[in-house]
GROMACS .gro file of C-alpha atoms in nm:
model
  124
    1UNK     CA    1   0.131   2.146  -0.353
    2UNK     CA    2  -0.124   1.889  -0.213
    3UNK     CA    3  -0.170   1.751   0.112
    4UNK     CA    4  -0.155   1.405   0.145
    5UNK     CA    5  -0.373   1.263   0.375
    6UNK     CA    6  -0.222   0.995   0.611
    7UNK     CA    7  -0.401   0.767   0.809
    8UNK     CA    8  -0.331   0.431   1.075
    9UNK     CA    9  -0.552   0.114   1.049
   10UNK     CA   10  -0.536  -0.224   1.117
   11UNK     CA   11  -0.662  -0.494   0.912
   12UNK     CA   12  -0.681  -0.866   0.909
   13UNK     CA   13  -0.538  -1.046   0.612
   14UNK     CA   14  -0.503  -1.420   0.515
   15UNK     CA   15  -0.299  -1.374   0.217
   16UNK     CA   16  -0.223  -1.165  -0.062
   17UNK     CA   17  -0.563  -1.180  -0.211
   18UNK     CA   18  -0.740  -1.045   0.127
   19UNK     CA   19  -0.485  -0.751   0.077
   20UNK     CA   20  -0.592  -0.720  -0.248
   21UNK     CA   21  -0.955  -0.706  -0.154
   22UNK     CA   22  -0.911  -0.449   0.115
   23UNK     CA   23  -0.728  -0.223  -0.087
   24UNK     CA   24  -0.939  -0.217  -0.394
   25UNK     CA   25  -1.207  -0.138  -0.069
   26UNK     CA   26  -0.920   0.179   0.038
   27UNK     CA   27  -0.898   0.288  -0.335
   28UNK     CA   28  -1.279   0.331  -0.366
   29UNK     CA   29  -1.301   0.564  -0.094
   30UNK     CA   30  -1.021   0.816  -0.279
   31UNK     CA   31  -1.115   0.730  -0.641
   32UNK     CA   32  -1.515   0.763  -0.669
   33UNK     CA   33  -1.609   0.510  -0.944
   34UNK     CA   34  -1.259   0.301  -0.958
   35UNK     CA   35  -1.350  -0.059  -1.026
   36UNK     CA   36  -1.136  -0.367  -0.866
   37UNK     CA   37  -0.968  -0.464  -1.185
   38UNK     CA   38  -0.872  -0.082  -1.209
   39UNK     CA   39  -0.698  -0.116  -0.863
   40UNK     CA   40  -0.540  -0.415  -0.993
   41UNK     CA   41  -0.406  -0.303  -1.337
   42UNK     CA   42  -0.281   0.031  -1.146
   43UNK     CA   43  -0.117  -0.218  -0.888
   44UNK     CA   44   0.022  -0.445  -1.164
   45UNK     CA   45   0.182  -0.190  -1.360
   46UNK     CA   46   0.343   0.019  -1.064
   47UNK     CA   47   0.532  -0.357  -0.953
   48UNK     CA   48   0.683  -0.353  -1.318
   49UNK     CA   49   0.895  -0.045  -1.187
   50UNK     CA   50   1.003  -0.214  -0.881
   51UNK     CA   51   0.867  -0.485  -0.620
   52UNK     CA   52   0.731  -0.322  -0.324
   53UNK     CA   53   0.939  -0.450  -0.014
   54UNK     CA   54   1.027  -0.220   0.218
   55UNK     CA   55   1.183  -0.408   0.456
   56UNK     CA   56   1.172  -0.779   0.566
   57UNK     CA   57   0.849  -0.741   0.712
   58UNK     CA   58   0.685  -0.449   0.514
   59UNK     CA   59   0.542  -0.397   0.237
   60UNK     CA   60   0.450  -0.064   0.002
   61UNK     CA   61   0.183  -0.117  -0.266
   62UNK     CA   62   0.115   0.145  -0.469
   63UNK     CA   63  -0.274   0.292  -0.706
   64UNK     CA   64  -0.183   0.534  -0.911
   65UNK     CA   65  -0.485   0.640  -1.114
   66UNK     CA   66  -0.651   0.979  -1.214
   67UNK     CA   67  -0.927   0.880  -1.083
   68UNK     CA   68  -0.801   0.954  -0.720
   69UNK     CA   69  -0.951   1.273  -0.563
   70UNK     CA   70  -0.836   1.244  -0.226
   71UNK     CA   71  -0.481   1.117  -0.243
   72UNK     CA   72  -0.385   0.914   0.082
   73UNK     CA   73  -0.114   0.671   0.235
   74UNK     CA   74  -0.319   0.437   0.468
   75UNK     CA   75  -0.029   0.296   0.740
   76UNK     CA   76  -0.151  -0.125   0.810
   77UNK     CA   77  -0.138  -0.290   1.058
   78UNK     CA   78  -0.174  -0.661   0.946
   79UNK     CA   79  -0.321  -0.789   1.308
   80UNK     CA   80  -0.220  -1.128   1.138
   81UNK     CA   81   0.113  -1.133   0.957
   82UNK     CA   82   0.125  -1.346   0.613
   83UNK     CA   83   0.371  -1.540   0.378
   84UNK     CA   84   0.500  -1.280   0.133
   85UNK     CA   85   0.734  -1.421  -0.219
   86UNK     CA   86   0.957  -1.201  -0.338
   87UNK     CA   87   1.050  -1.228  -0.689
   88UNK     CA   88   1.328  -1.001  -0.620
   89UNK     CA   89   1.478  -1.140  -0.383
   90UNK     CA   90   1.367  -1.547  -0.446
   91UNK     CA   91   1.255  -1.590  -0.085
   92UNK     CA   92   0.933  -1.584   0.151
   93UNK     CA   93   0.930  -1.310   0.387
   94UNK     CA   94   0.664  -1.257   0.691
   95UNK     CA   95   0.481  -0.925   0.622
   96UNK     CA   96   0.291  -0.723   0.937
   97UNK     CA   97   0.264  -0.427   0.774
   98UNK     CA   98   0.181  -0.254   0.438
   99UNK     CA   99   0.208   0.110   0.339
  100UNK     CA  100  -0.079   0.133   0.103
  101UNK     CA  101  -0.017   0.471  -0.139
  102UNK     CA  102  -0.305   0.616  -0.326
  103UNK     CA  103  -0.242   0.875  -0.557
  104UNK     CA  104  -0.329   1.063  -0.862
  105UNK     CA  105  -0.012   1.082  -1.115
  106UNK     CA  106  -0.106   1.468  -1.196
  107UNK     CA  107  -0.101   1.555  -0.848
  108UNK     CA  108   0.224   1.721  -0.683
  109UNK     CA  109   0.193   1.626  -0.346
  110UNK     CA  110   0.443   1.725  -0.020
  111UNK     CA  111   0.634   1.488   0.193
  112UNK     CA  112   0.500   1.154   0.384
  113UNK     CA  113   0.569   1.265   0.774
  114UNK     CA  114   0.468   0.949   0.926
  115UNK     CA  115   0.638   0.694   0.707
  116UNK     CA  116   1.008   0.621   0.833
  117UNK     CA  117   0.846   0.616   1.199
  118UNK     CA  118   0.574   0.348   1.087
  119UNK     CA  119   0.825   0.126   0.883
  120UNK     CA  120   1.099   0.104   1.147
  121UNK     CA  121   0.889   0.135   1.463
  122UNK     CA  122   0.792  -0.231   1.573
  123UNK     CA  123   0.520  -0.113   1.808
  124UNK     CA  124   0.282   0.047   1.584
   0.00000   0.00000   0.00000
């Protein structure tokens, strides 16, 4: 069983497409040689099992390629919250953090230990 490393940033993000961009930036430093429109098919087909709300003001987003080497959950800050549709849910929800998860599929990988403490604690 892998580790999974887990690590606390903060981040500035517009919209949905900033996200976008900094996470494709995230994924390249687990997955040597993943392109952007790699991050976004991996993203795109991981939201067809489920959207990614977490709460009403967080957000999970999910790479899951085999390209990933050093699997890691990066805990966001947004340091400016931003409009979030749900399709889900048919509303707009305020998003000020994301849980971004970076994985390889082939990996087994133990337990997140910071997660429920990130998601429900409004001070981080």
């Amino acid at each position: 069983m892998m580790k999974i490393n887990e690590i606390f940033k903060y981040a500035s993000c517009k919209n949905a497409a900033d996200l976008d961009r900094q996470i494709a930036n995230f994924a390249k430093e687990c997955a040597p040689g993943i392109t952007d429109k790699e991050v976004e098919t991996d993203i795109q087909l991981r939201n067809k099992s489920g959207e990614g709300l977490m709460s009403s003001d967080v957000l999970a987003i999910h790479v899951q390629d085999k390209k990933v080497v050093k699997d890691t959950v990066i805990y966001l800050t947004l340091t400016s919250p931003f409009n979030y549709f749900s399709d889900y849910f048919k509303k707009k929800f305020v998003i000020s953090k994301v849980v971004v998860i970076i994985v390889n599929p082939q990996h087994k990988l133990d337990s997140l230990t910071k997660l429920t403490d990130f998601v429900i604690n409004k001070n981080k």
